[in-house]
CSV table of C-alpha atoms and ligand atoms in Angstrom, one decimal:
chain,number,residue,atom,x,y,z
N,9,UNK,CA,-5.7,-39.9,289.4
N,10,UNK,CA,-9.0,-41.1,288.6
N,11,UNK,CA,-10.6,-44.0,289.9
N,12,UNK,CA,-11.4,-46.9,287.4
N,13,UNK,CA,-12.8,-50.3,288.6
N,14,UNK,CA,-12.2,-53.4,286.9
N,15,UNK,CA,-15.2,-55.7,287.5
N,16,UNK,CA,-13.2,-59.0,287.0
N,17,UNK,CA,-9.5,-59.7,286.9
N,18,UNK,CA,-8.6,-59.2,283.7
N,19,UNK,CA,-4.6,-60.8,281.8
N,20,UNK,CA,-1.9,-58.7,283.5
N,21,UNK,CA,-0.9,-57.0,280.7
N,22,UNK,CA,-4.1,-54.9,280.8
N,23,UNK,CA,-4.2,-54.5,284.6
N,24,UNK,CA,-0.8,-53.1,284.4
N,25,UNK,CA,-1.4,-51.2,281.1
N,26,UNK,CA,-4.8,-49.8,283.5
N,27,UNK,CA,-2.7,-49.2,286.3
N,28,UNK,CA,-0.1,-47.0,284.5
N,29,UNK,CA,-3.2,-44.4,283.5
N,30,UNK,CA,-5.4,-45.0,286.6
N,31,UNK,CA,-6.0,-45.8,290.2
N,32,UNK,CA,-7.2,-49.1,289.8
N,33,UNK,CA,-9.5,-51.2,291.6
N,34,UNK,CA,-10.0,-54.9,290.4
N,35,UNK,CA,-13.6,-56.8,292.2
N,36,UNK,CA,-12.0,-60.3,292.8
N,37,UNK,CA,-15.0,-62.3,292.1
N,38,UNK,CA,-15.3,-64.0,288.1
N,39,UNK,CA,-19.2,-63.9,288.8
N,40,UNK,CA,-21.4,-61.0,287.7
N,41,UNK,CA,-22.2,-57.7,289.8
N,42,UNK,CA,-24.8,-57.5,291.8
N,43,UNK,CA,-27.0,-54.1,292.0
N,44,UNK,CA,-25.7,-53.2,294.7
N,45,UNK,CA,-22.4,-53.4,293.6
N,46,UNK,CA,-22.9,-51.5,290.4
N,47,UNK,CA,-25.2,-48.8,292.0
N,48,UNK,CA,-21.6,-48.7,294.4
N,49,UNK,CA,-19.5,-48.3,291.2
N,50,UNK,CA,-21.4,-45.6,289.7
N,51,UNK,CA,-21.7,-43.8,292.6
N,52,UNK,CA,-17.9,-44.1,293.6
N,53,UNK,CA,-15.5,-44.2,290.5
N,54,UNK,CA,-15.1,-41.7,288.0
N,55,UNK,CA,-15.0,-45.1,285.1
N,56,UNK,CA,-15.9,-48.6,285.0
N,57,UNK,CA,-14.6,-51.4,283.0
N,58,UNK,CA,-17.4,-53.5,282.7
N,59,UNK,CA,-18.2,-56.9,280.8
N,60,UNK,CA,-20.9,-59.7,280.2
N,61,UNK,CA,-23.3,-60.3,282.9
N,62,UNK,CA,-22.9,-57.4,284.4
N,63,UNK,CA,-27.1,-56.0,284.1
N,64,UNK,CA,-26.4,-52.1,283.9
N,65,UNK,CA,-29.8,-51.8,283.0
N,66,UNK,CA,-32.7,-48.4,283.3
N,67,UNK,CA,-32.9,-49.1,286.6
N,68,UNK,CA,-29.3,-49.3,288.1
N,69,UNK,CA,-28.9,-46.1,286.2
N,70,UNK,CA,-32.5,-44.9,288.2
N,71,UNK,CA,-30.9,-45.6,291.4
N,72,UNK,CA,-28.1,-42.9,291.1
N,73,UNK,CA,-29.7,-39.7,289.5
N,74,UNK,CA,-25.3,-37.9,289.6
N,75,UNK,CA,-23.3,-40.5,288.4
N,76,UNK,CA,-19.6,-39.7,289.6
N,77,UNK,CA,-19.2,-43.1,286.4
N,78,UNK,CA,-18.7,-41.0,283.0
N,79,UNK,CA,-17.9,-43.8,281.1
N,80,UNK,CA,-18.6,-48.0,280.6
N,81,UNK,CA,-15.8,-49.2,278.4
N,82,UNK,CA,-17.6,-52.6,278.2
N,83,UNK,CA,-14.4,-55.4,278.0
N,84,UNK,CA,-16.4,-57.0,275.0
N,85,UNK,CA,-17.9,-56.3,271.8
N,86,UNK,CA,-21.9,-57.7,272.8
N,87,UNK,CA,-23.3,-54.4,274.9
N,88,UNK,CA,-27.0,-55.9,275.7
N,89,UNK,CA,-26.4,-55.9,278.8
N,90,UNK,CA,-26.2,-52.1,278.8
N,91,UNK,CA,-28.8,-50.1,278.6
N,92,UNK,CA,-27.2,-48.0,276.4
N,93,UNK,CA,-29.9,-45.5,276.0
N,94,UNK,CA,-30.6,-45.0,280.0
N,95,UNK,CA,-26.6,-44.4,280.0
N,96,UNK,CA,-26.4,-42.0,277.6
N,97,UNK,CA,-29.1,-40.3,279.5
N,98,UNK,CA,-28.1,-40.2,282.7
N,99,UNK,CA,-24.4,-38.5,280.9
N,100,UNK,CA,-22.6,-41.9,280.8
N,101,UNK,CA,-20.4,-42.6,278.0
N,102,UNK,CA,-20.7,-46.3,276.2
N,103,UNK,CA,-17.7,-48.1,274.2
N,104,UNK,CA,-16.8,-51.9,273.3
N,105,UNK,CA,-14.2,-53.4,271.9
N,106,UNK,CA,-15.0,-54.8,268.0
N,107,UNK,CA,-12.5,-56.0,265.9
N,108,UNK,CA,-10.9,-57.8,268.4
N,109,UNK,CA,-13.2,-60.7,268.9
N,110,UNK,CA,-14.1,-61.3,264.8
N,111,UNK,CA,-11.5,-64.2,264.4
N,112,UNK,CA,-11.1,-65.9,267.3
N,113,UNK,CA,-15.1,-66.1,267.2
N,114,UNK,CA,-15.6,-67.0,264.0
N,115,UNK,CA,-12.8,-69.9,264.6
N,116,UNK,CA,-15.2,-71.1,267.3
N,117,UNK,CA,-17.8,-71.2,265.1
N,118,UNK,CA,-16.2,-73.5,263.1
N,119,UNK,CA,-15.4,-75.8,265.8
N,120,UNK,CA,-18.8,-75.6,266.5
N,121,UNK,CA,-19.8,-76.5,263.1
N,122,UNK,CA,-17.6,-79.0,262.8
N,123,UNK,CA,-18.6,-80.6,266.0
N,124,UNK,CA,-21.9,-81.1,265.4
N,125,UNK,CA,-21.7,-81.7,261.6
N,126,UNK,CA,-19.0,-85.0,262.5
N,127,UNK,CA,-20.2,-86.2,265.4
N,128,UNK,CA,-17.2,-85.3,267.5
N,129,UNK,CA,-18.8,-84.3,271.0
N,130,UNK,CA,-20.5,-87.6,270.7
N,131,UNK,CA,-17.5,-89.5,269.5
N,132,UNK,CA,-15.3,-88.1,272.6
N,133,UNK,CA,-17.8,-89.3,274.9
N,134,UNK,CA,-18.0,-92.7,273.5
N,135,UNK,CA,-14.1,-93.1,273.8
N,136,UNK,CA,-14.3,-91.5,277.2
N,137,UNK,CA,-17.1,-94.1,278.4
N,138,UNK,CA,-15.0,-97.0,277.3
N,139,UNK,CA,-18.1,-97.7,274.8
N,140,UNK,CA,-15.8,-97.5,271.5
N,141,UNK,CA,-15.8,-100.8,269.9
N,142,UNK,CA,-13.4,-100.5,266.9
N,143,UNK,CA,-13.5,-98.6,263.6
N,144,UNK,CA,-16.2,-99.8,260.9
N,145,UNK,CA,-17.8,-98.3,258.0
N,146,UNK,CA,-21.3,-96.8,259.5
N,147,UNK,CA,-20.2,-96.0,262.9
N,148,UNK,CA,-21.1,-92.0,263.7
N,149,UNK,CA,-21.7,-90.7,260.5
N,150,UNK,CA,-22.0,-87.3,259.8
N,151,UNK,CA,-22.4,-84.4,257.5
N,152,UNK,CA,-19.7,-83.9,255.2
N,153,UNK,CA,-19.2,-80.3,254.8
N,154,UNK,CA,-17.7,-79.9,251.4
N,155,UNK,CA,-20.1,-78.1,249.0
N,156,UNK,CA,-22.9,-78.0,251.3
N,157,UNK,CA,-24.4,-74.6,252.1
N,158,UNK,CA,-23.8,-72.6,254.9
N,159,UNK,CA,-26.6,-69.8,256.2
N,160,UNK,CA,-25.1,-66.8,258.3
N,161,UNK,CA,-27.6,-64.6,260.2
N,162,UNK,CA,-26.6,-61.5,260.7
N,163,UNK,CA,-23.5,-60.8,258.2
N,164,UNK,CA,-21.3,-58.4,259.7
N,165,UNK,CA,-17.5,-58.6,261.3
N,166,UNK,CA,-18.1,-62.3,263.1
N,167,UNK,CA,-20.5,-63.7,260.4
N,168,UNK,CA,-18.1,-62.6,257.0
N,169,UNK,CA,-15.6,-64.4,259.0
N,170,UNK,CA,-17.3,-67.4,260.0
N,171,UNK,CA,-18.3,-67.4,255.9
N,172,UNK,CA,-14.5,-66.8,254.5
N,173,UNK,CA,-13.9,-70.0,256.4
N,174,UNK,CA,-16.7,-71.8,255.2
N,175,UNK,CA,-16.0,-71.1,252.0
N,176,UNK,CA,-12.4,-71.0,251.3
N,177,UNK,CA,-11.2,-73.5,254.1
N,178,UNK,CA,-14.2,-75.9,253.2
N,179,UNK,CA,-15.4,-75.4,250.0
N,180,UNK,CA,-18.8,-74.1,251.1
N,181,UNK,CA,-21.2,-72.2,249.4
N,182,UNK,CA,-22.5,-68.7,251.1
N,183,UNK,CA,-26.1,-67.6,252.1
N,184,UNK,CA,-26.9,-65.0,254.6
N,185,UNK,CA,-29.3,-62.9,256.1
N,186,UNK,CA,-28.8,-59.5,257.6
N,187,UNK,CA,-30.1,-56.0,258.2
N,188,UNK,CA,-28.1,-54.3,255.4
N,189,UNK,CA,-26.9,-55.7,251.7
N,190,UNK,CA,-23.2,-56.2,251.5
N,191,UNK,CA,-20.6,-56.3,249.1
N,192,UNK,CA,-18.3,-59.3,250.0
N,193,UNK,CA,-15.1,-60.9,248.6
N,194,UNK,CA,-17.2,-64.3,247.5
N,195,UNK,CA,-19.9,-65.1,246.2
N,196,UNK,CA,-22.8,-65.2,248.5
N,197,UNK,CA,-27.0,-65.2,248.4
N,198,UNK,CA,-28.6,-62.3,250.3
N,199,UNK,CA,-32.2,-63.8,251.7
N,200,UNK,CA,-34.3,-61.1,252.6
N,201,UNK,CA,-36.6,-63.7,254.2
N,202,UNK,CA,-35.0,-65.5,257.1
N,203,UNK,CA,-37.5,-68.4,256.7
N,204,UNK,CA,-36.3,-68.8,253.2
N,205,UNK,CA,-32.4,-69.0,254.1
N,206,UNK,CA,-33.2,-71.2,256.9
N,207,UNK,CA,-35.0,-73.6,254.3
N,208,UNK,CA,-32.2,-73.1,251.9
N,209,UNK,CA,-29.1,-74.4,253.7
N,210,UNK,CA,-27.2,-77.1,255.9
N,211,UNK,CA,-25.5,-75.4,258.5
N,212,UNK,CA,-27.5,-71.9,259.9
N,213,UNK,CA,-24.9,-70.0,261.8
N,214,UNK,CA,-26.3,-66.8,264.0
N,215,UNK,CA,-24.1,-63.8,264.3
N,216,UNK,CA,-26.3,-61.3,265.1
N,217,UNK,CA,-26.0,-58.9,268.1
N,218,UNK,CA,-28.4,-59.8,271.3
N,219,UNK,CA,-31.0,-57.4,272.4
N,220,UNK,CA,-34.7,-56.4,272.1
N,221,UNK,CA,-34.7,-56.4,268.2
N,222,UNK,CA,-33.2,-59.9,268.0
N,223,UNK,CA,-34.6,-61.9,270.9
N,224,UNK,CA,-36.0,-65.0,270.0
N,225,UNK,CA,-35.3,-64.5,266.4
N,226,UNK,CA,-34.8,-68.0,266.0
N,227,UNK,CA,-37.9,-69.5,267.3
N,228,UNK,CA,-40.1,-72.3,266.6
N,229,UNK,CA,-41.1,-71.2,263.3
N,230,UNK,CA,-37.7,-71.2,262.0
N,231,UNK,CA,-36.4,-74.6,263.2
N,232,UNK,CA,-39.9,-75.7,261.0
N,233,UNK,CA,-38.0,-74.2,258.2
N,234,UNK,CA,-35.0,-76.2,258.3
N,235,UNK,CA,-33.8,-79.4,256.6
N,236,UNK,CA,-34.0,-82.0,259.1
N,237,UNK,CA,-30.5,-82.7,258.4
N,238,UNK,CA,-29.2,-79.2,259.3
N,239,UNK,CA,-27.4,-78.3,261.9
N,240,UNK,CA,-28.1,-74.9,263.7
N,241,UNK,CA,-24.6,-73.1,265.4
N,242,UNK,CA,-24.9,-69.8,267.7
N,243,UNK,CA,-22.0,-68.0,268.9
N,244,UNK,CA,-24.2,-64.7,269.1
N,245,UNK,CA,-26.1,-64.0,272.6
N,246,UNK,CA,-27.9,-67.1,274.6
N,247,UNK,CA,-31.4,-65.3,273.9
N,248,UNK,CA,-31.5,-64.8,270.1
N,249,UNK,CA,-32.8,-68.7,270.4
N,250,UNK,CA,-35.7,-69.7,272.0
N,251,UNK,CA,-34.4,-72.5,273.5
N,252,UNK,CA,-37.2,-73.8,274.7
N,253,UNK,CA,-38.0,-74.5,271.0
N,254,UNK,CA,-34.9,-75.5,270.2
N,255,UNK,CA,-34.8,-78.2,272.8
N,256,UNK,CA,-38.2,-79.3,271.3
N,257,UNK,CA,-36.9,-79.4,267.4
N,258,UNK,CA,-33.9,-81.2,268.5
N,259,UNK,CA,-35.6,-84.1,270.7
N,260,UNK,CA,-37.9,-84.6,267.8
N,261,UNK,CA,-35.3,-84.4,265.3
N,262,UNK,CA,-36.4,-81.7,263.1
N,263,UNK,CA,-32.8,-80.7,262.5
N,264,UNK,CA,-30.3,-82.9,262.7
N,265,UNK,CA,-27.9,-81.3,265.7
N,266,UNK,CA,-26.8,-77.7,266.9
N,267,UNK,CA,-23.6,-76.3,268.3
N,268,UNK,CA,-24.0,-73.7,271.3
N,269,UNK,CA,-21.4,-71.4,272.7
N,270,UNK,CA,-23.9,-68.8,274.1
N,271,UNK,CA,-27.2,-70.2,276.0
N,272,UNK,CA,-30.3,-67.8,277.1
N,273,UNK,CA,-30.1,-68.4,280.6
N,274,UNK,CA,-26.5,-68.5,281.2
N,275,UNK,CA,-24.6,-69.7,282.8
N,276,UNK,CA,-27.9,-72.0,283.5
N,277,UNK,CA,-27.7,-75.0,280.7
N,278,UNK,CA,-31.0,-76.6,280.3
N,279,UNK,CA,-30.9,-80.3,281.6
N,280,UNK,CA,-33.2,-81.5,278.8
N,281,UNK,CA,-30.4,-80.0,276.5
N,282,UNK,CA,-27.3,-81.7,278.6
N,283,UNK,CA,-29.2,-85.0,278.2
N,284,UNK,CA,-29.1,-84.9,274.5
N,285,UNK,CA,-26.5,-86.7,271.8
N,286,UNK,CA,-27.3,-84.3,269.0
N,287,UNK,CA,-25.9,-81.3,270.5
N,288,UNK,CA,-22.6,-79.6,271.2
N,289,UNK,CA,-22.3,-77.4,274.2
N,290,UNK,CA,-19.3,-75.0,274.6
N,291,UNK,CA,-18.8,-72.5,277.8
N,292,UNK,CA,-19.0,-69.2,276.1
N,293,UNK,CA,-15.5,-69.6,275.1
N,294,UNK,CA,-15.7,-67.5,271.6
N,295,UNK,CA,-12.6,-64.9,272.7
N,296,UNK,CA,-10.9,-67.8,275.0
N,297,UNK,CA,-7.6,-66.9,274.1
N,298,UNK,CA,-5.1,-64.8,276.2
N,299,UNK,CA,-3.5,-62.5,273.2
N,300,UNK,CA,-7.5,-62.0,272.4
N,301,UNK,CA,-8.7,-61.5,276.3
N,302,UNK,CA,-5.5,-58.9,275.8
N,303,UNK,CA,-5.9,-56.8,272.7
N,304,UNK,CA,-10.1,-56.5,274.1
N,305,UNK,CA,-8.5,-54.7,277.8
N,306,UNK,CA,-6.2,-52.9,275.9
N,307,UNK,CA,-9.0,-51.7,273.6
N,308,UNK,CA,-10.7,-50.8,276.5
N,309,UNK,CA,-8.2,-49.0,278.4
N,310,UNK,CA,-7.8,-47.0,275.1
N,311,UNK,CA,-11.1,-45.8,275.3
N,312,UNK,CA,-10.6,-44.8,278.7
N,313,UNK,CA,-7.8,-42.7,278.3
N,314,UNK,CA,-9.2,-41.4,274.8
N,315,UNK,CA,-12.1,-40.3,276.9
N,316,UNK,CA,-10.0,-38.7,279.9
N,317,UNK,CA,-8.2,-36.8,277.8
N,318,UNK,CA,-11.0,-35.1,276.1
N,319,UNK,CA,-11.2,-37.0,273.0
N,320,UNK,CA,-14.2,-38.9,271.6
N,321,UNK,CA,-13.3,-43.1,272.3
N,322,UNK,CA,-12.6,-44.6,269.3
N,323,UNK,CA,-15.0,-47.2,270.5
N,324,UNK,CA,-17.8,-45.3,271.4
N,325,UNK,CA,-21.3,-47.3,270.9
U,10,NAP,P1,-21.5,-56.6,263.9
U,10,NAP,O1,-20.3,-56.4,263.1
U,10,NAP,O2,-22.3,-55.5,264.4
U,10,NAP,O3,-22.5,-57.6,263.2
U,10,NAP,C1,-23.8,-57.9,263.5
U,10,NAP,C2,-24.6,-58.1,262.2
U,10,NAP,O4,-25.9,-58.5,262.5
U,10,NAP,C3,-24.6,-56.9,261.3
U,10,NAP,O5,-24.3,-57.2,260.0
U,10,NAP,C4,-26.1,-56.4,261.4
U,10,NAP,O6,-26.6,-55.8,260.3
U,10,NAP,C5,-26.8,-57.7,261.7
U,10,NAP,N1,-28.1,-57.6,262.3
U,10,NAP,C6,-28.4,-56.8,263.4
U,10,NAP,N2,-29.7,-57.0,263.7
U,10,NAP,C7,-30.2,-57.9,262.8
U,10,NAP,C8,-31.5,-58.4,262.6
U,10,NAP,N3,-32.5,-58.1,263.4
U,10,NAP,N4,-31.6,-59.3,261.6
U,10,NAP,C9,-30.6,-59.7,260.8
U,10,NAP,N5,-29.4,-59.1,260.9
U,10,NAP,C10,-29.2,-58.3,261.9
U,10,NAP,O7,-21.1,-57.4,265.3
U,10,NAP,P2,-20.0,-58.6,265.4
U,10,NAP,O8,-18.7,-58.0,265.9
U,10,NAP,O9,-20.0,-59.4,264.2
U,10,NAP,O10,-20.6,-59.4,266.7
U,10,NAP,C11,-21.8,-60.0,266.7
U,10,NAP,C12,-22.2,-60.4,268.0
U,10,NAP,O11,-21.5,-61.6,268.4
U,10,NAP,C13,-21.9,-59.5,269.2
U,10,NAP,O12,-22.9,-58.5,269.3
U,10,NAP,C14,-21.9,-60.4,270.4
U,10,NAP,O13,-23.1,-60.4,271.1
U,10,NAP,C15,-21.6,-61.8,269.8
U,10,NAP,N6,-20.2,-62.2,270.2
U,10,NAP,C16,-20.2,-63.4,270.9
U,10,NAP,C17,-18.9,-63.9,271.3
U,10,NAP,C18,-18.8,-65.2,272.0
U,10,NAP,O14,-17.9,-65.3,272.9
U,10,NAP,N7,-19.6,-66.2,271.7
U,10,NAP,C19,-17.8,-63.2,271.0
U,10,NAP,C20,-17.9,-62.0,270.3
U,10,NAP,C21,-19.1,-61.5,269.9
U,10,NAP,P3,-26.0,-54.4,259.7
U,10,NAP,O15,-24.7,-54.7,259.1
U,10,NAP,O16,-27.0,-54.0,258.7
U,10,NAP,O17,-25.9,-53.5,260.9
């Protein structure tokens, strides 16, 4: 049987669904491999099931010139922390798990939105504290989101989802800005200039995947752009957003709140972020739910056996 390692404990369902195909080994610790240990795992099983935080980067790959590891099948549709390239040389077989993440991701972005746009993080703790006087008519007002605009950067499976709810749960009107045109089921303004759509709208959402291309895509220049009403919402990788910058347009109220889910150092929050009102900050909680956690390890495992049997992974990346 070949040997398969599991880099965190994953729902039962998948283990056992694993187990059936595999000899299985599950690392105990929730906390990310060290080199060592993945330098261990390529060395010493024939597949690993990998996921975020895990740094299989040009280097790990460097350290063990004959992989006995054929194949990552990455427990997660975000791969940046695979050097993807350096696997594929060194004979190592990449796949994710799309598809399975678009809705329950998109539904956090809307939480997030919603958070930030009605004050909600900052209501809580004022109840929580004891500080809530009573109901009157200016107390935490926020940013109604009927017929406002919302902005999606990068407008593939997670973004047209986070837009279908904007638009038909909230009567919102669509802007985005991507790599590629698309043909979508609602009306929606392509910006070719991301300065532009940042200009242009009242809630920018960012959706694109992490990486080289997109790191600090939203930086400085962009938080210029924006209204100073808008609210800026990323449930795409921690480093798309210079936070530094974003820490910077918030305290000085350039925009008027963001909702996080992803953060660049993470799991490291930035204390100057913690300390302020105006924003909303979630634990990388986008796939949070067990049936999702399930159909991802499933997906995985499918690629593994896809793979072991000779055929190409339907998830290859
Ligand atoms: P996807 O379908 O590949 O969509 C990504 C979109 O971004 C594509 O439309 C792509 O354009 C566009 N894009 C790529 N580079 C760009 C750039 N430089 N400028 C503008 N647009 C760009 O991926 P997905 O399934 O929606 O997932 C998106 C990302 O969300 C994942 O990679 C992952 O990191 C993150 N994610 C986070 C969570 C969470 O828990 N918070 C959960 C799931 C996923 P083209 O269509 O032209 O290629």
């Amino acid at each position: 049987m070949r040997k398969v390692l599991l880099t965190r404990p994953l729902p039962d369902k998948v283990q056992m669904a694993a187990e059936q195909h595999f000899d299985v080994t599950v690392r105990a610790q929730t906390t990310a491999m060290s080199r060592s240990e993945m330098i261990n795992a390529l060395q010493n099983y024939d597949a690993v099931l990998p996921t975020l935080g895990d740094m299989f980067d040009a280097d790990v790959f460097a350290q063990v010139p004959q992989p006995r590891c054929k194949i990552l099948a990455n427990f997660g549709v975000g791969y940046n922390h695979i050097d993807v390239d350096a696997a594929r040389a060194a004979g190592i077989t990449v796949t994710n798990t799309p598809g399975a993440v678009t809705d329950a991701t998109a539904d956090v972005a809307l939480t997030l939105i919603l958070m930030s746009a009605r004050r909600a993080a900052e209501g809580e703790r004022m109840v929580r504290a004891g500080a809530w006087e009573g109901w009157h008519p200016t107390q935490l007002l926020g940013m109604h989101l009927g017929g406002k605009t919302v902005g999606i950067v990068g407008m593939g499976r997670i973004g047209q989802a986070i837009a279908k709810r904007c638009h038909l749960g909230f009567g919102m009107q669509v802007a985005y800005h991507s790599r590629s045109p698309k043909v979508l089921p609602f009306e929606a303004t392509a910006y070719g200039d991301l300065h532009a759509l940042a200009g242009a709208v009242d809630v920018l959402v960012v959706a694109v995947p992490g990486g080289a291309e997109t790191h600090h895509l939203i930086d400085a220049t962009v938080f210029q752009a924006m209204q100073p009403h808008a609210h800026l919402v990323n449930i795409a990788r921690g480093n798309v957003i210079d936070e530094q910058a974003l820490v910077q347009a918030l305290e000085a109220g350039d925009i008027g709140g963001a909702g996080l889910d992803v953060y660049e150092f993470e799991p490291r929050v930035p204390a100057a972020l913690i300390a302020l009102e105006n924003v909303v900050l979630l634990p990388h909680i986008g796939t949070a739910a067990l049936d999702v956690r399930e159909e991802m390890g499933l997906m995985s495992v499918q690629n593994l056996c896809a793979f072991f049997d000779g055929e190409a992974p339907p998830n290859s990346v």
